Amino acid sequence: MKKPAILVVDDDPQVLAAITRDLRQEFRSDYRILPVASGPEALTTLNELRTRSEPLALVLADQRMPEVEGVEVLAHALSLFPDTKRALLTAYADTTAAIRAINSAQLDYYLLKPWDPPEQLLYPVLRDLLASWQATYRPTFAGVRLIGFQWSPLSHELKDFFSGYLVGYQWLDIEKDAEAATLLATTKFTVDDLPVVVCPDGQVVSRPNKADLGRHLGLLVAAQHELYDVVIIGAGPAGLAAAVYGASEGLKTLLIERQTPGGQAGASSRIENYLGFPTGLSGSELAHRAWSQATRLGAEFMAPQEVVNLHVQDGYKVLTLRDQSIIRTKAVVLTTGVSYRTLDAPGLERLSGAGVYYGAARTEARSCSNHPVYIIGGGNSAGQAAMFLSSYASRVFIVIRGEHLAASMSAYLITQIEQTPNIEILPRTQLREACGANSLEAVVVQRDGQEPEKRPARALFIFIGAKPSTEWICELAICDPKGYLLTGRDLVTDPRYAAAWKLSREPYLLETCVPGLFAAGDGRAGAMARVASAVGEGSMAIKFVHQYLAE
C-alpha cells in the first residue's frame, strides 16, 4: 500500500515550489507530496487517486486560480474522499471566499499567505489536521475490485475466476454498497456497463474477456517454446499431478487450462478423505499447492486458454488454441475431466448464475446468509457443499430421489450431515421448477405421492452427476458411448475398436488409439471418480510418456 498522499494545488510556480519544499521537509517520511499546477489537473488527479483507491490525507489548494478555483477543488475532493482534510491557501483579500468554503466544501482550515516561518504558521496546523485524519483512517483494499449486481451471471463468473486463481478481490454490490456507486462515478462507465473490474494499476474494464483480464493480471503465460516433450490439457488433480512429475523428471512440460485450476475437485469446500491430510483441506487449497509445486519445478502454465483442435503431423501432436495460436508437442496427456450435468426444469436455464448454480459456487455463500438454500443430488460433492453452506444459510435442504444417502455418499459425510441441525434431507423428492423474476426466489419440489410444494429459496446448487469434457477430441480418439476416452487393453480386446490401433506393440495402460496421446482422470473410461485416483493416474501417465518418447 502506498503512503497516504498530500495534494497541493497552486497555479503560481514559485508558490507551488515553496509549499512543496516545506511539506516534503516536514512530512515526506509518512506522506507522498503531490504538487499540481492547475485546478483541472487537480480534479484529474483526484479522480485517478479514487480509481486506484489510493489514500488521500490532505488537500491544500490555492483559492485564486483560473478555470477552477480552490474551493471547487476542495468540494470535488469532499465528494470523492469524504474523510480527507481540506485546507485553503488564501491571500488577505480572499478571506470571504474561505469563509464561504467552510459551508460549500466543509473546509477544515484556511491558511494565509505567506506562511513564513513554516515552523510556526504552517506545520502546527497541518500536524493537527493529519493527526485527526490518522485517528479515523482505515487503509482501503489495495487489490482488484469488482463492481456488479449480486444476481448477474457474468458477475458470478468473474468472482469464480478471481477465486479460482487466488486473486485477491473486493466485491462491491452496486445495490448495497455505497462505495460501489462512488467508485463507479470516477470511471467512464455507468450501471448499464456492469460488471466493471478496477485493477490495482488504475485500469478499468467493463464486462472483460477473461483471457484478456488474465493477461493483464499476469495470469496468462504465453508458450515459451516451439516444441514440448509433453503438453497436459486440463488442470484438475490428474493434470496437476502430471505437470509435477513431468517437470520434476526433466520433461519440457506445458499445462493448459481453460477455466481455473483444480477442476471439479477445486470447487470442493472440504476434502476429508485425501491421504496425508487428517483434518482435510479445501479443493482450491489442494489445487494451488499443486500448481505452485508444478511451476516451481519448471512446468509452464497457460490459462485461461482452451485447446479447440488437435491433430497429428509426422508423429508430432499439433494443438490449435482458441486464439488460433499453434503449439507442437511430442506427447499429450488429456486430463480434461468432466463437467456437471444440467437439470431440465422450468426456470433453471433462465436463472443460471442468478441463484441457480452447478457445483459448489463457494463465492456465493455469503449471499445466502440467514436464508434457506437447496441442494439437488446425493453424492459427496453435494454433501461437502451442504456442510459448507450450513455455516451461512438458515436451512440447507438436500433433495434426493432415493430414500437414503448411503447409496451415493461416503459414511463420514452422512455422519456430519446427521449431526448438523440446520441440514434437512428431502428423500423421494424432485425439483419441478425454479421461480423468480431476476433472481431465484423460490423452488417447487414434489415428494412421491404428494402435491408440488412451493418453498422460498435464496439459492439452488445442483449436483446430478457429470459428463466427460471430450466432445472436441472424440473425432480423433475413440470414446465409449457415454463419451469417455478408451485406453489401453480396452482398445485391443473389443473387436469394435481393435482395428484403430496400428502399432505392433499393445497400447500403454493410459494410451488412447493415437500413439503418444494419453488420457488420465475422470474423463477416461473406467476411471475411479476420486481425487487420489486422479492424482495417481496423472503421475502414472508421465511414466508412459517416457516410454513412448524412448521408442
Coordinates of C-alpha atoms in Angstrom, one line a residue:
M1 CA 0.0 0.0 0.0
K2 CA 1.4 3.4 -1.0
K3 CA 1.9 6.1 1.6
P4 CA -1.1 8.5 2.0
A5 CA -0.9 11.5 -0.2
I6 CA -1.0 15.2 0.4
L7 CA -2.3 17.0 -2.7
V8 CA -1.0 20.6 -3.2
V9 CA -2.6 22.8 -5.8
D10 CA -1.3 26.3 -6.9
D11 CA -1.0 27.9 -10.4
D12 CA 1.9 30.1 -9.3
P13 CA 5.1 28.1 -10.0
Q14 CA 7.1 29.8 -7.3
V15 CA 4.4 29.4 -4.6
L16 CA 3.9 25.7 -5.6
A17 CA 7.6 25.1 -5.4
A18 CA 7.9 26.7 -2.0
I19 CA 4.9 24.9 -0.4
T20 CA 6.1 21.6 -1.9
R21 CA 9.6 22.1 -0.5
D22 CA 8.3 22.9 3.0
L23 CA 5.8 20.0 3.1
R24 CA 8.5 17.5 1.9
Q25 CA 10.9 18.8 4.5
E26 CA 8.4 18.0 7.4
F27 CA 6.1 15.2 6.1
R28 CA 7.9 13.2 3.4
S29 CA 8.7 10.3 5.8
D30 CA 5.0 9.5 6.2
Y31 CA 3.2 11.0 3.2
R32 CA 3.6 11.4 -0.5
I33 CA 3.6 15.1 -1.6
L34 CA 1.7 15.5 -5.0
P35 CA 2.1 19.0 -6.4
V36 CA -0.2 20.1 -9.3
A37 CA -0.2 23.4 -11.2
S38 CA -3.9 24.0 -12.0
G39 CA -7.4 23.3 -10.9
P40 CA -8.3 21.0 -13.8
E41 CA -5.1 19.0 -13.2
A42 CA -6.1 18.7 -9.6
L43 CA -9.6 17.3 -10.5
T44 CA -8.0 14.7 -12.8
T45 CA -5.5 13.7 -10.1
L46 CA -8.3 13.3 -7.5
N47 CA -10.2 11.1 -9.9
E48 CA -7.2 8.9 -10.5
L49 CA -6.4 8.6 -6.8
R50 CA -10.0 7.5 -6.2
T51 CA -10.0 5.0 -9.1
R52 CA -6.8 3.4 -7.8
S53 CA -8.1 3.5 -4.2
E54 CA -5.0 5.4 -3.0
P55 CA -5.3 7.1 0.4
L56 CA -5.5 10.9 0.4
A57 CA -4.9 12.6 3.7
L58 CA -5.0 16.3 2.9
V59 CA -5.8 18.7 0.0
L60 CA -4.2 22.1 0.2
A61 CA -5.4 24.3 -2.6
D62 CA -4.9 27.9 -3.6
Q63 CA -8.1 29.9 -4.0
R64 CA -7.4 32.2 -6.9
M65 CA -6.8 30.0 -9.9
P66 CA -8.1 30.4 -13.5
E67 CA -10.7 27.8 -14.8
V68 CA -11.2 26.0 -11.5
E69 CA -10.9 27.8 -8.1
G70 CA -9.5 26.2 -5.0
V71 CA -13.0 26.0 -3.4
E72 CA -14.2 23.9 -6.3
V73 CA -11.2 21.6 -6.0
L74 CA -11.9 21.1 -2.3
A75 CA -15.6 20.5 -3.0
H76 CA -14.7 17.8 -5.5
A77 CA -12.3 16.2 -3.0
L78 CA -15.2 16.1 -0.5
S79 CA -17.3 14.2 -2.9
L80 CA -14.6 11.6 -3.6
F81 CA -12.8 11.5 -0.2
P82 CA -15.3 12.5 2.5
D83 CA -12.8 11.9 5.3
T84 CA -9.8 13.8 3.7
K85 CA -8.8 17.0 5.4
R86 CA -9.3 20.1 3.3
A87 CA -7.4 23.5 3.7
L88 CA -7.4 26.6 1.5
L89 CA -4.4 28.8 0.8
T90 CA -5.6 32.4 0.6
A91 CA -4.4 36.0 0.5
Y92 CA -5.9 38.5 3.0
A93 CA -8.3 39.7 0.3
D94 CA -9.7 36.1 -0.1
T95 CA -10.9 35.5 3.4
T96 CA -14.5 35.9 2.3
A97 CA -14.1 33.0 -0.1
A98 CA -12.5 31.0 2.7
I99 CA -15.5 31.6 4.9
R100 CA -17.8 30.6 2.1
A101 CA -15.8 27.4 1.6
I102 CA -16.5 26.4 5.2
N103 CA -20.0 25.6 4.0
S104 CA -19.6 24.6 0.4
A105 CA -16.5 22.4 0.8
Q106 CA -16.7 21.7 4.6
L107 CA -13.4 23.4 4.9
D108 CA -11.2 22.3 7.8
Y109 CA -8.9 25.2 7.8
Y110 CA -7.6 28.2 5.8
L111 CA -4.0 29.4 5.7
L112 CA -2.9 32.9 4.9
K113 CA 0.0 33.7 2.6
P114 CA 2.8 34.0 3.4
W115 CA 3.3 31.2 5.9
D116 CA 6.9 32.0 6.8
P117 CA 8.2 30.7 9.1
P118 CA 6.5 27.3 8.5
E119 CA 7.5 26.0 11.9
Q120 CA 5.1 28.5 13.4
L121 CA 2.5 29.2 10.8
L122 CA 2.2 26.0 8.7
Y123 CA 3.4 22.8 10.4
P124 CA 1.4 23.0 13.7
V125 CA -1.9 23.4 11.8
L126 CA -1.1 20.6 9.3
R127 CA 0.1 18.3 12.0
D128 CA -3.2 18.7 13.9
L129 CA -5.2 18.1 10.7
L130 CA -3.1 15.0 9.7
A131 CA -3.3 13.6 13.3
S132 CA -7.1 14.0 13.2
W133 CA -7.2 12.2 9.8
Q134 CA -5.0 9.3 11.0
A135 CA -7.2 8.7 14.0
T136 CA -10.0 7.5 11.7
Y137 CA -8.1 6.3 8.7
R138 CA -8.5 2.7 7.7
P139 CA -6.4 1.5 4.8
T140 CA -8.6 0.7 1.7
F141 CA -8.5 -2.5 -0.2
A142 CA -5.4 -2.5 -2.5
G143 CA -6.3 -5.3 -4.9
V144 CA -8.7 -5.9 -7.7
R145 CA -12.2 -4.5 -7.2
L146 CA -15.3 -5.9 -8.9
I147 CA -18.5 -3.8 -9.1
G148 CA -21.7 -5.5 -10.2
F149 CA -25.1 -6.8 -9.4
Q150 CA -25.4 -9.7 -7.0
W151 CA -27.6 -11.7 -9.3
S152 CA -25.6 -11.1 -12.5
P153 CA -24.4 -14.3 -14.1
L154 CA -21.3 -12.5 -15.5
S155 CA -20.5 -11.1 -12.1
H156 CA -20.7 -14.7 -10.7
E157 CA -18.3 -15.9 -13.4
L158 CA -15.8 -13.2 -12.6
K159 CA -16.0 -13.9 -8.9
D160 CA -15.3 -17.6 -9.6
F161 CA -12.5 -16.6 -11.9
F162 CA -10.7 -14.5 -9.3
S163 CA -11.2 -17.0 -6.6
G164 CA -10.0 -19.9 -8.8
Y165 CA -6.7 -18.1 -9.4
L166 CA -6.4 -16.8 -5.8
V167 CA -6.5 -13.2 -7.0
G168 CA -7.5 -11.1 -4.0
Y169 CA -10.5 -9.0 -5.0
Q170 CA -13.2 -6.9 -3.3
W171 CA -16.8 -7.5 -4.3
L172 CA -18.9 -4.3 -4.4
D173 CA -22.7 -4.8 -4.9
I174 CA -24.0 -1.7 -6.7
E175 CA -27.4 -2.1 -4.9
K176 CA -26.0 -2.4 -1.4
D177 CA -22.5 -0.8 -1.1
A178 CA -22.3 3.0 -1.2
E179 CA -18.7 2.7 -2.1
A180 CA -19.6 0.9 -5.3
A181 CA -21.6 3.9 -6.7
T182 CA -18.9 6.3 -5.6
L183 CA -16.1 4.3 -7.3
L184 CA -18.2 3.8 -10.4
A185 CA -18.7 7.5 -10.7
T186 CA -15.0 8.0 -11.0
T187 CA -14.9 5.9 -14.2
K188 CA -16.3 6.4 -17.6
F189 CA -18.9 3.6 -17.1
T190 CA -22.4 3.5 -15.8
V191 CA -24.6 0.8 -14.2
D192 CA -25.5 -0.3 -17.7
D193 CA -21.9 -1.4 -18.2
L194 CA -21.7 -3.6 -15.1
P195 CA -19.9 -5.7 -14.1
V196 CA -16.8 -3.4 -14.0
V197 CA -13.3 -4.5 -12.9
V198 CA -11.0 -1.9 -11.4
C199 CA -7.4 -3.1 -11.5
P200 CA -4.7 -2.1 -8.9
D201 CA -2.9 -0.1 -11.6
G202 CA -6.0 2.0 -12.3
Q203 CA -7.1 0.3 -15.5
V204 CA -10.9 -0.1 -15.5
V205 CA -12.6 -2.7 -17.7
S206 CA -16.3 -3.3 -18.4
R207 CA -17.5 -6.9 -18.9
P208 CA -14.0 -8.1 -19.5
N209 CA -13.0 -11.1 -21.6
K210 CA -11.4 -13.5 -19.0
A211 CA -8.4 -14.3 -21.2
D212 CA -7.6 -10.6 -21.6
L213 CA -8.2 -10.0 -17.9
G214 CA -5.9 -12.9 -17.0
R215 CA -3.2 -11.5 -19.3
H216 CA -3.5 -8.0 -17.7
L217 CA -3.2 -9.5 -14.2
G218 CA -0.2 -11.6 -15.2
L219 CA -2.1 -14.9 -15.1
L220 CA -1.8 -15.8 -18.8
V221 CA 1.6 -17.2 -19.7
A222 CA 2.4 -17.4 -23.4
A223 CA 4.1 -20.6 -24.7
Q224 CA 7.8 -20.2 -24.3
H225 CA 8.9 -22.9 -26.7
E226 CA 8.1 -24.1 -30.2
L227 CA 8.2 -27.7 -29.2
Y228 CA 7.4 -29.5 -25.9
D229 CA 8.0 -33.0 -24.7
V230 CA 4.5 -33.2 -23.2
V231 CA 1.5 -30.9 -23.1
I232 CA -1.1 -31.6 -20.5
I233 CA -4.7 -30.4 -21.3
G234 CA -6.7 -29.8 -18.1
A235 CA -5.5 -28.7 -14.7
G236 CA -7.6 -30.9 -12.4
P237 CA -5.9 -33.2 -10.0
A238 CA -4.8 -35.6 -12.7
G239 CA -3.3 -32.8 -14.9
L240 CA -1.6 -31.1 -12.0
A241 CA 0.0 -34.4 -10.9
A242 CA 1.2 -35.0 -14.5
A243 CA 2.7 -31.5 -14.6
V244 CA 4.5 -32.0 -11.3
Y245 CA 6.0 -35.4 -12.3
G246 CA 6.7 -34.3 -15.9
A247 CA 8.6 -31.2 -14.8
S248 CA 10.4 -32.9 -12.0
E249 CA 11.7 -35.6 -14.3
G250 CA 13.1 -33.2 -16.8
L251 CA 10.4 -33.1 -19.5
K252 CA 9.7 -29.8 -21.2
T253 CA 6.2 -29.6 -19.8
L254 CA 3.2 -27.3 -20.6
L255 CA -0.1 -27.3 -18.8
I256 CA -3.1 -25.7 -20.4
E257 CA -6.4 -24.9 -18.5
R258 CA -9.5 -23.3 -20.0
Q259 CA -11.1 -22.3 -16.7
T260 CA -9.4 -22.4 -13.2
P261 CA -7.0 -24.9 -11.6
G262 CA -8.5 -27.9 -9.7
G263 CA -11.4 -28.8 -11.9
Q264 CA -14.4 -30.1 -10.0
A265 CA -12.2 -31.0 -7.1
G266 CA -11.0 -27.4 -6.9
A267 CA -14.6 -26.3 -6.2
S268 CA -15.0 -28.7 -3.2
S269 CA -15.3 -26.8 0.1
R270 CA -13.7 -29.6 2.0
I271 CA -11.9 -32.9 1.0
E272 CA -11.5 -35.0 4.1
N273 CA -10.6 -38.4 2.7
Y274 CA -7.3 -37.4 0.9
L275 CA -4.3 -39.3 2.2
G276 CA -2.0 -37.2 4.4
F277 CA -4.4 -34.5 5.4
P278 CA -6.2 -35.7 8.6
T279 CA -8.1 -32.5 9.1
G280 CA -9.0 -32.2 5.4
L281 CA -8.3 -29.3 3.1
S282 CA -10.3 -27.3 0.5
G283 CA -10.2 -28.2 -3.1
S284 CA -8.8 -24.8 -4.0
E285 CA -6.0 -25.2 -1.4
L286 CA -5.0 -28.6 -2.9
A287 CA -5.1 -27.2 -6.5
H288 CA -3.0 -24.2 -5.7
R289 CA -0.4 -26.2 -3.8
A290 CA 0.0 -28.5 -6.7
W291 CA 0.0 -25.5 -9.2
S292 CA 2.8 -23.8 -7.2
Q293 CA 4.7 -27.1 -7.0
A294 CA 4.5 -27.7 -10.7
T295 CA 5.6 -24.2 -11.7
R296 CA 8.4 -24.2 -9.2
L297 CA 9.7 -27.4 -10.8
G298 CA 9.7 -25.8 -14.2
A299 CA 6.3 -26.6 -15.8
E300 CA 4.7 -23.8 -17.8
F301 CA 1.1 -22.9 -17.0
M302 CA -1.1 -21.4 -19.7
A303 CA -4.5 -20.2 -18.5
P304 CA -7.2 -19.3 -19.1
Q305 CA -6.7 -20.8 -22.5
E306 CA -8.6 -23.5 -24.5
V307 CA -7.4 -26.2 -26.9
V308 CA -10.0 -26.3 -29.7
N309 CA -8.3 -28.8 -32.1
L310 CA -5.6 -31.5 -32.0
H311 CA -4.2 -33.3 -35.0
V312 CA -1.1 -35.5 -35.7
Q313 CA 1.5 -34.3 -38.2
D314 CA 4.6 -36.5 -38.8
G315 CA 4.2 -38.1 -35.4
Y316 CA 4.0 -34.7 -33.6
K317 CA 0.8 -33.5 -32.0
V318 CA -0.3 -30.1 -33.2
L319 CA -2.6 -28.2 -30.9
T320 CA -4.7 -25.2 -32.0
L321 CA -5.8 -22.8 -29.2
R322 CA -8.9 -20.6 -29.0
D323 CA -6.8 -17.6 -30.1
Q324 CA -5.6 -19.6 -33.2
S325 CA -2.1 -19.9 -31.9
I326 CA -0.3 -23.3 -32.5
I327 CA 1.6 -25.4 -30.1
R328 CA 3.6 -28.6 -31.1
T329 CA 4.5 -31.4 -28.8
K330 CA 5.8 -35.0 -28.8
A331 CA 3.1 -36.3 -26.4
V332 CA -0.2 -35.2 -24.9
V333 CA -1.9 -36.1 -21.7
L334 CA -5.6 -35.4 -21.8
T335 CA -6.9 -34.6 -18.3
T336 CA -10.0 -32.7 -19.3
G337 CA -12.1 -34.2 -16.6
V338 CA -15.9 -33.9 -16.5
S339 CA -18.5 -31.1 -16.3
Y340 CA -21.7 -31.0 -14.3
R341 CA -24.8 -32.3 -16.0
T342 CA -27.6 -29.8 -16.3
L343 CA -31.1 -30.3 -14.9
D344 CA -34.1 -29.8 -17.1
A345 CA -36.8 -27.9 -15.2
P346 CA -38.7 -24.7 -15.8
G347 CA -36.7 -21.6 -14.7
L348 CA -33.3 -23.2 -14.3
E349 CA -31.7 -22.0 -17.5
R350 CA -33.1 -18.5 -17.2
L351 CA -31.8 -18.2 -13.6
S352 CA -28.5 -19.9 -14.1
G353 CA -25.9 -17.7 -12.4
A354 CA -28.6 -15.7 -10.7
G355 CA -29.3 -18.0 -7.7
V356 CA -29.1 -21.3 -9.7
Y357 CA -25.6 -22.8 -9.7
Y358 CA -24.0 -26.0 -11.0
G359 CA -21.4 -27.0 -8.4
A360 CA -20.4 -25.6 -5.1
A361 CA -20.2 -21.9 -6.1
R362 CA -18.4 -21.0 -2.9
T363 CA -18.2 -17.4 -3.9
E364 CA -21.9 -17.0 -3.4
A365 CA -22.1 -18.5 0.1
R366 CA -22.2 -15.1 1.9
S367 CA -25.1 -14.0 -0.2
C368 CA -27.0 -16.9 1.4
S369 CA -26.6 -15.7 4.9
N370 CA -29.7 -16.4 7.0
H371 CA -31.7 -17.6 4.0
P372 CA -32.8 -21.2 3.0
V373 CA -30.9 -22.9 0.2
Y374 CA -31.5 -26.1 -1.7
I375 CA -29.0 -28.8 -3.0
I376 CA -30.0 -31.3 -5.6
G377 CA -28.1 -34.5 -5.5
G378 CA -26.8 -37.1 -3.0
G379 CA -23.1 -37.5 -3.9
N380 CA -20.0 -36.5 -2.0
S381 CA -19.8 -33.1 -3.8
A382 CA -23.4 -32.4 -2.7
G383 CA -22.6 -33.4 0.9
Q384 CA -19.5 -31.3 1.1
A385 CA -21.4 -28.3 -0.3
A386 CA -24.2 -28.8 2.3
M387 CA -21.7 -28.8 5.2
F388 CA -20.0 -25.7 3.9
L389 CA -23.3 -23.8 3.2
S390 CA -24.7 -24.8 6.7
S391 CA -22.4 -22.2 8.2
Y392 CA -24.1 -19.4 6.3
A393 CA -27.7 -20.4 5.4
S394 CA -30.6 -20.6 7.8
R395 CA -31.5 -24.0 6.5
V396 CA -30.0 -26.4 3.9
F397 CA -32.3 -28.8 2.2
I398 CA -30.8 -31.8 0.3
V399 CA -33.2 -33.1 -2.3
I400 CA -32.7 -36.7 -3.4
R401 CA -34.7 -39.1 -5.4
G402 CA -33.8 -42.1 -3.3
E403 CA -34.7 -43.0 0.3
H404 CA -31.3 -42.6 1.8
L405 CA -27.9 -41.1 1.1
A406 CA -26.0 -44.3 1.9
A407 CA -26.1 -45.5 -1.7
S408 CA -24.1 -42.5 -3.1
M409 CA -22.4 -40.6 -0.3
S410 CA -19.4 -41.5 2.0
A411 CA -20.2 -42.5 5.5
Y412 CA -18.2 -39.7 7.1
L413 CA -20.2 -37.1 5.3
I414 CA -23.5 -38.7 6.2
T415 CA -22.5 -38.7 9.8
Q416 CA -21.6 -35.0 9.7
I417 CA -24.8 -34.1 8.0
E418 CA -26.9 -36.0 10.6
Q419 CA -25.1 -34.1 13.3
T420 CA -25.7 -30.7 11.7
P421 CA -29.1 -29.3 12.9
N422 CA -29.9 -26.9 10.1
I423 CA -29.4 -29.5 7.3
E424 CA -32.5 -31.5 6.3
I425 CA -32.8 -34.4 3.8
L426 CA -35.9 -34.4 1.5
P427 CA -36.0 -38.1 0.3
R428 CA -38.0 -39.3 -2.7
T429 CA -38.3 -35.7 -3.8
Q430 CA -37.7 -34.0 -7.2
L431 CA -37.3 -30.4 -8.2
R432 CA -40.2 -29.2 -10.5
E433 CA -39.5 -25.5 -11.0
A434 CA -37.2 -22.6 -10.1
C435 CA -39.1 -19.3 -9.6
G436 CA -38.1 -15.7 -9.6
A437 CA -38.1 -12.6 -11.7
N438 CA -34.4 -11.6 -11.9
S439 CA -33.0 -14.0 -9.3
L440 CA -34.1 -17.2 -7.6
E441 CA -36.9 -16.5 -5.1
A442 CA -38.5 -20.0 -4.6
V443 CA -38.4 -23.6 -5.7
V444 CA -41.2 -26.0 -6.4
V445 CA -40.4 -29.5 -5.1
Q446 CA -42.6 -32.6 -5.1
R447 CA -42.4 -35.7 -3.0
D448 CA -43.6 -39.0 -4.3
G449 CA -47.3 -39.3 -4.0
Q450 CA -47.8 -35.7 -2.8
E451 CA -48.7 -32.4 -4.4
P452 CA -46.0 -30.0 -5.6
E453 CA -44.9 -27.5 -2.9
K454 CA -43.5 -24.0 -3.4
R455 CA -40.8 -23.1 -0.9
P456 CA -38.8 -19.9 -0.5
A457 CA -35.1 -20.3 -1.6
R458 CA -32.2 -17.9 -1.8
A459 CA -30.0 -20.3 -3.9
L460 CA -30.1 -23.7 -5.6
F461 CA -27.0 -25.8 -6.1
I462 CA -27.2 -28.7 -8.5
F463 CA -25.0 -31.9 -8.3
I464 CA -26.7 -34.5 -10.5
G465 CA -23.7 -36.2 -12.0
A466 CA -21.2 -35.4 -14.7
K467 CA -20.4 -35.9 -18.3
P468 CA -16.9 -36.1 -19.9
S469 CA -15.5 -33.0 -21.5
T470 CA -14.3 -34.9 -24.6
E471 CA -16.6 -33.6 -27.3
W472 CA -13.7 -31.8 -29.1
I473 CA -11.4 -34.9 -29.2
C474 CA -13.8 -37.8 -30.0
E475 CA -13.3 -37.5 -33.7
L476 CA -9.6 -38.3 -33.2
A477 CA -9.6 -40.6 -30.2
I478 CA -12.1 -43.4 -29.6
C479 CA -14.7 -42.8 -26.9
D480 CA -17.3 -45.1 -25.4
P481 CA -21.0 -44.5 -26.0
K482 CA -21.0 -42.1 -23.0
G483 CA -18.1 -40.1 -24.2
Y484 CA -15.3 -41.4 -22.0
L485 CA -12.0 -42.0 -23.6
L486 CA -11.0 -45.6 -24.2
T487 CA -7.4 -46.5 -23.3
G488 CA -5.0 -49.5 -23.0
R489 CA -6.4 -53.0 -23.4
D490 CA -9.9 -51.7 -23.8
L491 CA -8.9 -50.8 -27.4
V492 CA -7.5 -54.2 -28.4
T493 CA -9.8 -56.6 -26.6
D494 CA -13.0 -55.1 -28.0
P495 CA -13.3 -56.1 -31.7
R496 CA -15.2 -52.9 -32.4
Y497 CA -12.1 -50.8 -31.7
A498 CA -9.2 -53.2 -32.4
A499 CA -8.6 -52.0 -36.0
A500 CA -7.9 -48.5 -34.8
W501 CA -4.6 -49.5 -33.1
K502 CA -2.0 -49.7 -35.8
L503 CA 1.3 -50.5 -33.9
S504 CA 2.7 -53.9 -33.3
R505 CA 3.0 -53.3 -29.6
E506 CA 0.0 -53.1 -27.3
P507 CA -1.1 -49.6 -26.2
Y508 CA 0.2 -48.5 -22.9
L509 CA -2.3 -48.6 -20.0
L510 CA -3.4 -45.0 -20.3
E511 CA -2.8 -44.6 -24.1
T512 CA -5.6 -43.8 -26.5
C513 CA -5.9 -45.2 -30.0
V514 CA -3.5 -42.4 -31.1
P515 CA 0.1 -43.3 -30.1
G516 CA 1.5 -40.7 -27.7
L517 CA -1.9 -39.4 -26.8
F518 CA -2.7 -40.4 -23.2
A519 CA -5.8 -39.9 -21.0
A520 CA -6.0 -39.7 -17.2
G521 CA -8.5 -38.8 -14.6
D522 CA -12.3 -38.7 -14.7
G523 CA -12.6 -38.3 -18.5
R524 CA -11.1 -41.8 -19.0
A525 CA -13.3 -44.8 -19.3
G526 CA -13.1 -47.0 -16.2
A527 CA -11.5 -44.3 -14.1
M528 CA -12.5 -44.1 -10.4
A529 CA -14.0 -40.7 -9.6
R530 CA -11.8 -39.9 -6.6
V531 CA -9.1 -37.2 -6.2
A532 CA -6.5 -39.7 -5.1
S533 CA -7.0 -42.0 -8.1
A534 CA -6.9 -39.0 -10.5
V535 CA -3.6 -37.9 -8.9
G536 CA -2.3 -41.5 -9.3
E537 CA -3.3 -41.7 -13.0
G538 CA -1.8 -38.3 -13.8
S539 CA 1.5 -39.4 -12.2
M540 CA 1.4 -42.8 -14.0
A541 CA 0.8 -41.1 -17.4
I542 CA 4.2 -39.5 -17.2
K543 CA 5.8 -42.9 -16.9
F544 CA 4.1 -44.0 -20.2
V545 CA 5.1 -40.7 -21.8
H546 CA 8.8 -41.5 -21.0
Q547 CA 8.3 -45.0 -22.6
Y548 CA 6.7 -43.5 -25.7
L549 CA 9.5 -40.9 -26.1
A550 CA 12.1 -43.6 -25.8
E551 CA 10.8 -45.6 -28.7

